[in-house]
Amino acid sequence: MKRNLTIAFVALAAILIGAGLWFFGTDRKPAVAAAPVPTAVPVVAASVTGKDVPIYLRGIGTVIAYNTDVVRSQIQGQIVKIAFTEGQTVKAGDLLAQIDPRPYEAQIEQLTANRDRDQAQLANAEANLSRYNQLGDKGYATPQLIETQTAQVAQLKAAVKADQAQIDEANVQLSYTRLSSAVPGITGVRQIDVGNVIHPTDP
């Protein structure tokens, strides 16, 4: 029994010694991966020049315009067209918005008709005055009749001038239907949309 146990210990010792020799005798260095070969960098030749280099500074700040212009309407009407976008660069005189011009155009036509009527009456009164003067030279027309006709001619001339003044005023009102830029610059926030009714002094 002791003999068998001794043989077993000897065999176990032989196995352990053999395993140790094999473990320490084998080259156990870790495998090293091959280093990647860098790609070739192209070389470009250029002549050396001297010039200013732009410098950009970044920061938080506030932009203040040199000149600001709030566009306001001088008449009342419905906006039918918006001709700009917010932040757009515009020049002086560029159209920004259009107010419906039809009521003002109709008013001009009415005033023009009144002027034409008064001009026709004036032409008739001047013709009558010319005839009365001829009759007065012959003694067939009284001085009072001639003076009355002269006064009527003067009255109709004044009426024609008043009609023309009203037409000029209506044309000025019609020009106010075009809201244009007074100064060159960049447009700001649009405060009204197409279809809204704008009143005088509304921005």
Coordinates of N, CA and C in Angstrom, one line a residue:
M1 N 0.8 -1.2 0.0 CA 0.0 0.0 0.0 C 0.9 1.2 0.0
K2 N 1.9 1.3 0.9 CA 2.8 2.4 0.9 C 3.6 2.5 -0.4
R3 N 3.8 1.3 -0.9 CA 4.6 1.3 -2.2 C 3.8 2.0 -3.3
N4 N 2.5 1.6 -3.4 CA 1.6 2.3 -4.4 C 1.5 3.8 -4.2
L5 N 1.4 4.2 -2.9 CA 1.3 5.6 -2.6 C 2.6 6.3 -3.0
T6 N 3.8 5.7 -2.8 CA 5.0 6.3 -3.2 C 5.1 6.4 -4.7
I7 N 4.7 5.4 -5.4 CA 4.7 5.4 -6.9 C 3.8 6.6 -7.4
A8 N 2.7 6.7 -6.7 CA 1.8 7.8 -7.2 C 2.4 9.2 -6.9
F9 N 3.1 9.4 -5.8 CA 3.7 10.7 -5.5 C 4.8 10.9 -6.5
V10 N 5.6 9.9 -6.8 CA 6.7 10.0 -7.8 C 6.1 10.4 -9.1
A11 N 5.0 9.7 -9.5 CA 4.5 10.0 -10.9 C 3.9 11.5 -10.9
L12 N 3.3 11.9 -9.8 CA 2.7 13.2 -9.7 C 3.8 14.3 -9.8
A13 N 4.9 14.0 -9.1 CA 6.1 14.9 -9.1 C 6.7 15.0 -10.5
A14 N 6.7 13.9 -11.2 CA 7.3 13.9 -12.5 C 6.4 14.7 -13.5
I15 N 5.1 14.5 -13.3 CA 4.2 15.3 -14.2 C 4.3 16.8 -13.9
L16 N 4.4 17.2 -12.6 CA 4.5 18.6 -12.3 C 5.8 19.2 -12.8
I17 N 6.9 18.4 -12.7 CA 8.2 18.9 -13.2 C 8.2 19.1 -14.7
G18 N 7.5 18.1 -15.4 CA 7.4 18.2 -16.8 C 6.6 19.4 -17.3
A19 N 5.5 19.6 -16.5 CA 4.6 20.8 -16.9 C 5.4 22.1 -16.7
G20 N 6.2 22.1 -15.5 CA 6.9 23.4 -15.2 C 7.9 23.6 -16.3
L21 N 8.6 22.6 -16.7 CA 9.6 22.8 -17.8 C 9.0 23.3 -19.1
W22 N 7.8 22.7 -19.4 CA 7.2 23.1 -20.6 C 6.7 24.5 -20.5
F23 N 6.1 24.9 -19.4 CA 5.6 26.3 -19.2 C 6.6 27.3 -19.3
F24 N 7.7 27.1 -18.6 CA 8.8 28.1 -18.5 C 9.7 28.0 -19.7
G25 N 9.7 26.9 -20.4 CA 10.6 26.8 -21.6 C 9.9 27.4 -22.8
T26 N 8.6 27.5 -22.9 CA 8.0 28.0 -24.1 C 8.1 29.5 -24.1
D27 N 8.3 30.1 -25.3 CA 8.4 31.6 -25.5 C 7.0 32.2 -25.4
R28 N 6.8 32.9 -24.4 CA 5.4 33.5 -24.1 C 5.3 35.0 -24.4
K29 N 6.2 35.5 -25.2 CA 6.1 36.9 -25.5 C 4.8 37.2 -26.3
P30 N 4.1 38.3 -25.9 CA 2.8 38.6 -26.7 C 3.2 39.1 -28.1
A31 N 2.2 38.7 -28.9 CA 2.4 39.1 -30.3 C 2.1 40.6 -30.5
V32 N 3.0 41.3 -31.2 CA 2.9 42.7 -31.4 C 2.4 43.0 -32.8
A33 N 1.3 43.8 -32.9 CA 0.8 44.1 -34.2 C 1.7 45.0 -34.9
A34 N 1.7 44.8 -36.2 CA 2.6 45.6 -37.1 C 2.1 47.0 -37.1
A35 N 3.0 48.0 -36.9 CA 2.6 49.4 -36.9 C 2.1 49.8 -38.3
P36 N 1.1 50.7 -38.3 CA 0.6 51.1 -39.7 C 1.6 52.0 -40.3
V37 N 1.7 51.9 -41.6 CA 2.6 52.7 -42.3 C 1.9 54.0 -42.7
P38 N 2.4 55.1 -42.3 CA 1.7 56.4 -42.6 C 1.7 56.7 -44.1
T39 N 0.6 57.3 -44.5 CA 0.4 57.6 -45.9 C 1.3 58.8 -46.2
A40 N 1.7 58.8 -47.5 CA 2.6 59.9 -47.9 C 1.8 61.2 -47.9
V41 N 2.5 62.2 -47.4 CA 1.9 63.6 -47.4 C 2.4 64.3 -48.6
P42 N 1.4 64.9 -49.4 CA 1.9 65.6 -50.6 C 2.5 66.9 -50.2
V43 N 3.5 67.3 -50.9 CA 4.2 68.5 -50.7 C 3.9 69.5 -51.8
V44 N 3.4 70.7 -51.5 CA 3.1 71.7 -52.5 C 4.0 72.8 -52.3
A45 N 4.6 73.3 -53.4 CA 5.5 74.4 -53.3 C 4.7 75.7 -53.7
A46 N 5.0 76.8 -53.0 CA 4.3 78.0 -53.2 C 5.3 79.1 -52.8
S47 N 5.1 80.3 -53.5 CA 6.0 81.4 -53.2 C 5.4 82.1 -52.0
V48 N 6.3 82.7 -51.2 CA 6.0 83.4 -50.0 C 5.6 84.8 -50.3
T49 N 4.5 85.2 -49.8 CA 4.0 86.6 -50.0 C 3.6 87.2 -48.7
G50 N 3.6 88.5 -48.6 CA 3.2 89.2 -47.3 C 1.9 89.9 -47.5
K51 N 1.0 89.8 -46.6 CA -0.3 90.5 -46.7 C -0.9 90.5 -45.3
D52 N -2.0 91.3 -45.2 CA -2.7 91.5 -43.9 C -3.5 90.2 -43.7
V53 N -3.5 89.8 -42.4 CA -4.3 88.6 -42.0 C -5.5 89.1 -41.3
P54 N -6.7 88.7 -41.7 CA -7.9 89.2 -41.0 C -7.9 88.7 -39.5
I55 N -8.4 89.5 -38.6 CA -8.5 89.1 -37.2 C -10.0 89.2 -36.9
Y56 N -10.5 88.1 -36.4 CA -11.9 88.0 -36.1 C -12.0 87.9 -34.5
L57 N -12.8 88.9 -34.0 CA -13.1 88.9 -32.6 C -14.5 88.5 -32.3
R58 N -14.7 87.5 -31.5 CA -16.1 87.1 -31.2 C -16.4 87.5 -29.8
G59 N -17.7 88.0 -29.7 CA -18.1 88.4 -28.4 C -19.6 88.7 -28.4
I60 N -20.2 88.9 -27.3 CA -21.6 89.3 -27.1 C -21.7 90.8 -27.1
G61 N -22.6 91.4 -27.9 CA -22.7 92.8 -27.9 C -24.1 93.2 -28.4
T62 N -24.2 94.5 -28.6 CA -25.5 95.1 -29.1 C -25.2 95.9 -30.3
V63 N -26.0 95.8 -31.4 CA -25.8 96.5 -32.6 C -26.8 97.7 -32.6
I64 N -26.3 98.9 -32.7 CA -27.1 100.1 -32.8 C -26.9 100.8 -34.1
A65 N -28.0 101.1 -34.8 CA -27.9 101.7 -36.1 C -27.6 103.2 -36.0
Y66 N -26.9 103.7 -37.0 CA -26.6 105.2 -36.9 C -27.9 105.9 -37.1
N67 N -28.8 105.5 -38.1 CA -30.0 106.2 -38.3 C -31.2 105.1 -38.3
T68 N -32.3 105.5 -37.7 CA -33.4 104.6 -37.7 C -34.6 105.4 -38.2
D69 N -35.5 104.7 -38.9 CA -36.7 105.4 -39.5 C -37.9 104.5 -39.4
V70 N -38.9 104.9 -38.6 CA -40.1 104.2 -38.4 C -41.1 104.6 -39.5
V71 N -41.4 103.7 -40.4 CA -42.3 104.0 -41.5 C -43.8 104.0 -41.0
R72 N -44.5 105.1 -41.2 CA -45.8 105.2 -40.7 C -46.7 105.6 -41.9
S73 N -48.0 105.2 -41.8 CA -48.9 105.6 -42.9 C -49.5 106.9 -42.6
Q74 N -49.7 107.7 -43.6 CA -50.4 109.0 -43.5 C -51.8 109.0 -43.9
I75 N -52.3 107.9 -44.4 CA -53.7 107.7 -44.7 C -54.2 106.4 -44.2
Q76 N -55.5 106.2 -44.3 CA -56.1 105.0 -43.8 C -56.5 104.1 -45.1
G77 N -56.3 102.8 -45.0 CA -56.6 101.9 -46.1 C -56.2 100.5 -45.8
Q78 N -56.5 99.6 -46.7 CA -56.2 98.2 -46.5 C -54.9 97.9 -47.2
I79 N -54.0 97.2 -46.5 CA -52.8 96.7 -47.1 C -53.0 95.6 -48.1
V80 N -52.6 95.8 -49.3 CA -52.8 94.8 -50.4 C -51.5 94.2 -50.8
K81 N -50.4 94.7 -50.4 CA -49.1 94.1 -50.8 C -48.0 94.5 -49.8
I82 N -47.2 93.5 -49.4 CA -46.0 93.7 -48.6 C -44.8 93.4 -49.6
A83 N -43.9 94.3 -49.8 CA -42.9 94.2 -50.8 C -41.5 94.0 -50.2
F84 N -41.4 93.6 -48.9 CA -40.1 93.4 -48.3 C -40.1 92.2 -47.4
T85 N -39.0 91.7 -47.0 CA -38.9 90.7 -46.0 C -38.0 91.2 -44.9
E86 N -38.2 90.7 -43.7 CA -37.4 91.2 -42.5 C -36.0 91.0 -42.7
G87 N -35.2 92.0 -42.5 CA -33.7 91.9 -42.6 C -33.2 92.1 -44.1
Q88 N -34.1 92.6 -45.0 CA -33.7 92.8 -46.3 C -33.0 94.2 -46.5
T89 N -32.1 94.3 -47.3 CA -31.4 95.5 -47.6 C -32.2 96.3 -48.6
V90 N -32.5 97.5 -48.3 CA -33.3 98.4 -49.2 C -32.6 99.7 -49.5
K91 N -33.0 100.3 -50.5 CA -32.5 101.6 -50.9 C -33.6 102.7 -50.6
A92 N -33.2 103.9 -50.6 CA -34.1 105.0 -50.4 C -35.1 105.0 -51.6
G93 N -36.4 105.0 -51.3 CA -37.4 105.0 -52.3 C -38.0 103.7 -52.7
D94 N -37.4 102.6 -52.2 CA -37.9 101.3 -52.5 C -39.3 101.1 -51.8
L95 N -40.1 100.4 -52.6 CA -41.5 100.1 -52.1 C -41.4 99.1 -50.9
L96 N -42.1 99.4 -49.8 CA -42.2 98.5 -48.7 C -43.6 97.9 -48.6
A97 N -44.6 98.7 -48.8 CA -46.0 98.2 -48.7 C -46.9 99.0 -49.6
Q98 N -48.0 98.4 -50.0 CA -48.9 99.1 -50.9 C -50.3 99.1 -50.2
I99 N -50.9 100.3 -50.1 CA -52.3 100.5 -49.6 C -53.2 100.5 -50.8
D100 N -54.4 99.9 -50.6 CA -55.4 99.9 -51.7 C -55.6 101.3 -52.3
P101 N -55.2 101.5 -53.6 CA -55.3 102.9 -54.1 C -56.7 103.2 -54.7
R102 N -57.6 102.2 -54.8 CA -58.8 102.4 -55.6 C -59.7 103.5 -55.1
P103 N -59.9 103.6 -53.7 CA -60.8 104.7 -53.3 C -60.2 106.1 -53.7
Y104 N -58.9 106.3 -53.6 CA -58.3 107.5 -54.0 C -58.3 107.8 -55.5
E105 N -58.2 106.7 -56.3 CA -58.3 106.9 -57.7 C -59.7 107.3 -58.1
A106 N -60.7 106.7 -57.4 CA -62.1 107.1 -57.7 C -62.3 108.5 -57.3
Q107 N -61.8 109.0 -56.2 CA -61.9 110.4 -55.8 C -61.3 111.3 -56.8
I108 N -60.2 111.0 -57.4 CA -59.5 111.8 -58.4 C -60.4 111.9 -59.6
E109 N -61.0 110.8 -60.0 CA -61.9 110.8 -61.2 C -63.1 111.7 -61.0
Q110 N -63.6 111.6 -59.8 CA -64.8 112.5 -59.5 C -64.4 114.0 -59.5
L111 N -63.2 114.3 -58.9 CA -62.8 115.7 -58.9 C -62.4 116.2 -60.3
T112 N -61.9 115.3 -61.1 CA -61.5 115.7 -62.5 C -62.8 115.9 -63.3
A113 N -63.9 115.2 -63.0 CA -65.2 115.4 -63.7 C -65.7 116.8 -63.3
N114 N -65.6 117.1 -62.0 CA -66.1 118.4 -61.5 C -65.3 119.5 -62.2
R115 N -64.0 119.4 -62.3 CA -63.2 120.4 -63.0 C -63.6 120.6 -64.4
D116 N -63.8 119.4 -65.1 CA -64.2 119.5 -66.5 C -65.6 120.2 -66.7
R117 N -66.5 119.9 -65.8 CA -67.8 120.6 -65.8 C -67.6 122.1 -65.6
D118 N -66.8 122.5 -64.7 CA -66.7 123.9 -64.4 C -65.9 124.6 -65.6
Q119 N -65.0 123.9 -66.2 CA -64.3 124.4 -67.4 C -65.3 124.6 -68.5
A120 N -66.2 123.7 -68.7 CA -67.2 123.9 -69.8 C -68.1 125.1 -69.5
Q121 N -68.5 125.2 -68.2 CA -69.3 126.4 -67.9 C -68.5 127.7 -68.0
L122 N -67.2 127.6 -67.7 CA -66.4 128.8 -67.9 C -66.3 129.2 -69.4
A123 N -66.1 128.2 -70.2 CA -66.0 128.5 -71.7 C -67.3 129.1 -72.2
N124 N -68.5 128.6 -71.7 CA -69.7 129.2 -72.1 C -69.9 130.6 -71.5
A125 N -69.5 130.8 -70.3 CA -69.6 132.2 -69.7 C -68.7 133.2 -70.4
E126 N -67.5 132.7 -70.8 CA -66.6 133.6 -71.6 C -67.2 134.0 -72.9
A127 N -67.8 133.0 -73.6 CA -68.4 133.2 -74.9 C -69.6 134.2 -74.7
N128 N -70.4 134.1 -73.7 CA -71.5 135.0 -73.4 C -70.9 136.4 -73.1
L129 N -69.9 136.5 -72.4 CA -69.3 137.8 -72.1 C -68.8 138.5 -73.3
S130 N -68.2 137.7 -74.2 CA -67.7 138.3 -75.5 C -68.9 138.8 -76.3
R131 N -70.0 138.1 -76.3 CA -71.2 138.6 -77.1 C -71.7 139.9 -76.4
Y132 N -71.8 139.8 -75.0 CA -72.3 141.0 -74.4 C -71.5 142.2 -74.6
N133 N -70.2 142.0 -74.7 CA -69.3 143.2 -74.9 C -69.5 143.8 -76.3
Q134 N -69.7 142.9 -77.3 CA -70.0 143.4 -78.6 C -71.4 144.1 -78.6
L135 N -72.4 143.6 -77.9 CA -73.7 144.3 -77.9 C -73.5 145.6 -77.1
G136 N -72.7 145.6 -76.0 CA -72.5 146.8 -75.3 C -71.9 147.9 -76.1
D137 N -70.9 147.5 -77.0 CA -70.3 148.5 -77.8 C -71.3 149.2 -78.8
K138 N -72.3 148.4 -79.1 CA -73.4 148.9 -80.0 C -74.5 149.6 -79.2
G139 N -74.5 149.5 -77.9 CA -75.5 150.1 -77.1 C -76.7 149.2 -76.9
Y140 N -76.6 147.9 -77.2 CA -77.8 147.0 -77.0 C -77.7 146.2 -75.7
A141 N -76.6 146.3 -74.9 CA -76.5 145.6 -73.7 C -76.1 146.6 -72.6
T142 N -76.8 146.4 -71.4 CA -76.5 147.3 -70.3 C -75.2 147.0 -69.6
P143 N -74.6 148.1 -69.0 CA -73.4 147.8 -68.3 C -73.6 146.8 -67.1
Q144 N -74.7 146.8 -66.5 CA -75.0 145.9 -65.4 C -74.9 144.4 -65.9
L145 N -75.5 144.2 -67.1 CA -75.4 142.8 -67.6 C -74.0 142.4 -67.9
I146 N -73.2 143.3 -68.4 CA -71.8 143.0 -68.7 C -71.1 142.7 -67.5
E147 N -71.3 143.5 -66.4 CA -70.6 143.3 -65.2 C -71.0 142.0 -64.5
T148 N -72.3 141.7 -64.6 CA -72.7 140.4 -64.0 C -72.1 139.2 -64.7
Q149 N -72.0 139.3 -66.0 CA -71.4 138.2 -66.8 C -69.9 138.2 -66.5
T150 N -69.2 139.3 -66.3 CA -67.8 139.3 -66.0 C -67.6 138.7 -64.6
A151 N -68.5 139.0 -63.7 CA -68.3 138.4 -62.3 C -68.6 136.8 -62.4
Q152 N -69.5 136.4 -63.3 CA -69.7 135.0 -63.4 C -68.5 134.3 -64.0
V153 N -67.8 134.9 -65.0 CA -66.6 134.4 -65.5 C -65.5 134.2 -64.5
A154 N -65.4 135.3 -63.7 CA -64.4 135.2 -62.6 C -64.7 134.1 -61.6
Q155 N -66.0 134.0 -61.2 CA -66.4 133.0 -60.3 C -66.1 131.6 -60.8
L156 N -66.3 131.3 -62.1 CA -66.1 130.0 -62.7 C -64.5 129.8 -62.8
K157 N -63.8 130.8 -63.1 CA -62.3 130.6 -63.1 C -61.8 130.2 -61.7
A158 N -62.3 130.8 -60.7 CA -61.9 130.5 -59.3 C -62.4 129.0 -59.0
A159 N -63.6 128.6 -59.5 CA -64.0 127.3 -59.3 C -63.1 126.2 -59.9
V160 N -62.6 126.6 -61.1 CA -61.7 125.7 -61.8 C -60.4 125.5 -61.1
K161 N -59.9 126.7 -60.5 CA -58.7 126.6 -59.7 C -58.9 125.8 -58.5
A162 N -60.0 125.9 -57.9 CA -60.3 125.1 -56.7 C -60.4 123.6 -57.0
D163 N -61.0 123.3 -58.1 CA -61.1 121.9 -58.6 C -59.7 121.4 -58.8
Q164 N -58.9 122.2 -59.4 CA -57.5 121.7 -59.7 C -56.7 121.5 -58.4
A165 N -56.9 122.4 -57.4 CA -56.3 122.2 -56.1 C -56.7 120.9 -55.4
Q166 N -58.0 120.6 -55.5 CA -58.5 119.4 -54.9 C -58.0 118.2 -55.6
I167 N -57.8 118.3 -56.9 CA -57.2 117.1 -57.7 C -55.7 116.9 -57.2
D168 N -55.0 118.1 -57.1 CA -53.6 118.0 -56.6 C -53.5 117.3 -55.2
E169 N -54.5 117.7 -54.4 CA -54.5 117.2 -53.0 C -54.8 115.7 -53.1
A170 N -55.7 115.3 -53.9 CA -56.1 113.9 -54.0 C -54.9 113.1 -54.6
N171 N -54.1 113.7 -55.5 CA -52.9 113.0 -56.0 C -51.9 112.8 -54.9
V172 N -51.8 113.8 -54.0 CA -50.9 113.6 -52.9 C -51.3 112.5 -52.0
Q173 N -52.6 112.4 -51.8 CA -53.2 111.3 -51.0 C -52.9 110.0 -51.6
L174 N -53.1 110.0 -53.0 CA -52.8 108.7 -53.7 C -51.4 108.3 -53.6
S175 N -50.5 109.3 -53.6 CA -49.0 108.9 -53.4 C -48.7 108.3 -52.1
Y176 N -49.6 108.6 -51.1 CA -49.4 108.1 -49.7 C -49.7 106.6 -49.7
T177 N -50.4 106.1 -50.7 CA -50.7 104.6 -50.7 C -49.4 103.8 -50.9
R178 N -48.4 104.4 -51.4 CA -47.1 103.7 -51.5 C -46.2 104.0 -50.3
L179 N -46.0 103.0 -49.5 CA -45.2 103.2 -48.3 C -43.7 102.8 -48.7
S180 N -42.9 103.7 -48.8 CA -41.5 103.5 -49.3 C -40.5 103.8 -48.2
S181 N -39.3 103.3 -48.5 CA -38.2 103.5 -47.5 C -37.6 105.0 -47.7
A182 N -37.5 105.6 -46.6 CA -37.0 107.0 -46.6 C -35.4 107.0 -46.6
V183 N -34.8 106.0 -46.1 CA -33.3 106.0 -46.0 C -32.9 104.6 -46.5
P184 N -31.7 104.5 -47.0 CA -31.1 103.1 -47.3 C -30.7 102.4 -46.0
G185 N -30.9 101.1 -46.0 CA -30.6 100.4 -44.8 C -31.1 99.0 -44.8
I186 N -31.4 98.4 -43.7 CA -31.9 97.1 -43.5 C -33.2 97.1 -42.8
T187 N -34.2 96.5 -43.3 CA -35.5 96.5 -42.8 C -35.6 95.7 -41.4
G188 N -36.5 96.2 -40.6 CA -36.6 95.6 -39.3 C -37.8 94.6 -39.2
V189 N -38.5 94.6 -38.1 CA -39.6 93.7 -37.9 C -40.9 94.3 -38.6
R190 N -41.6 93.5 -39.3 CA -42.8 93.8 -40.0 C -43.9 93.7 -39.0
Q191 N -44.7 94.8 -38.8 CA -45.7 94.8 -37.8 C -47.2 94.8 -38.3
I192 N -47.3 94.5 -39.6 CA -48.7 94.4 -40.2 C -48.6 93.5 -41.4
D193 N -49.7 92.8 -41.6 CA -49.8 91.8 -42.7 C -50.8 92.3 -43.8
V194 N -50.7 91.6 -44.9 CA -51.7 91.9 -46.0 C -53.1 91.6 -45.5
G195 N -54.0 92.5 -45.9 CA -55.4 92.4 -45.5 C -55.8 93.2 -44.3
N196 N -54.8 93.7 -43.5 CA -55.1 94.5 -42.4 C -55.4 95.9 -42.8
V197 N -56.2 96.6 -42.0 CA -56.4 98.0 -42.3 C -55.5 98.9 -41.5
I198 N -54.7 99.7 -42.1 CA -53.7 100.6 -41.4 C -54.3 102.0 -41.3
H199 N -54.0 102.6 -40.2 CA -54.5 103.9 -39.9 C -53.3 104.9 -39.9
P200 N -53.6 106.2 -40.0 CA -52.5 107.2 -39.9 C -51.7 107.0 -38.6
T201 N -50.4 107.2 -38.7 CA -49.5 107.1 -37.6 C -49.2 105.6 -37.2
D202 N -49.9 104.7 -37.8 CA -49.6 103.3 -37.4 C -48.2 102.9 -38.0
P203 N -47.3 102.3 -37.2 CA -46.0 101.9 -37.7 C -46.1 100.7 -38.6

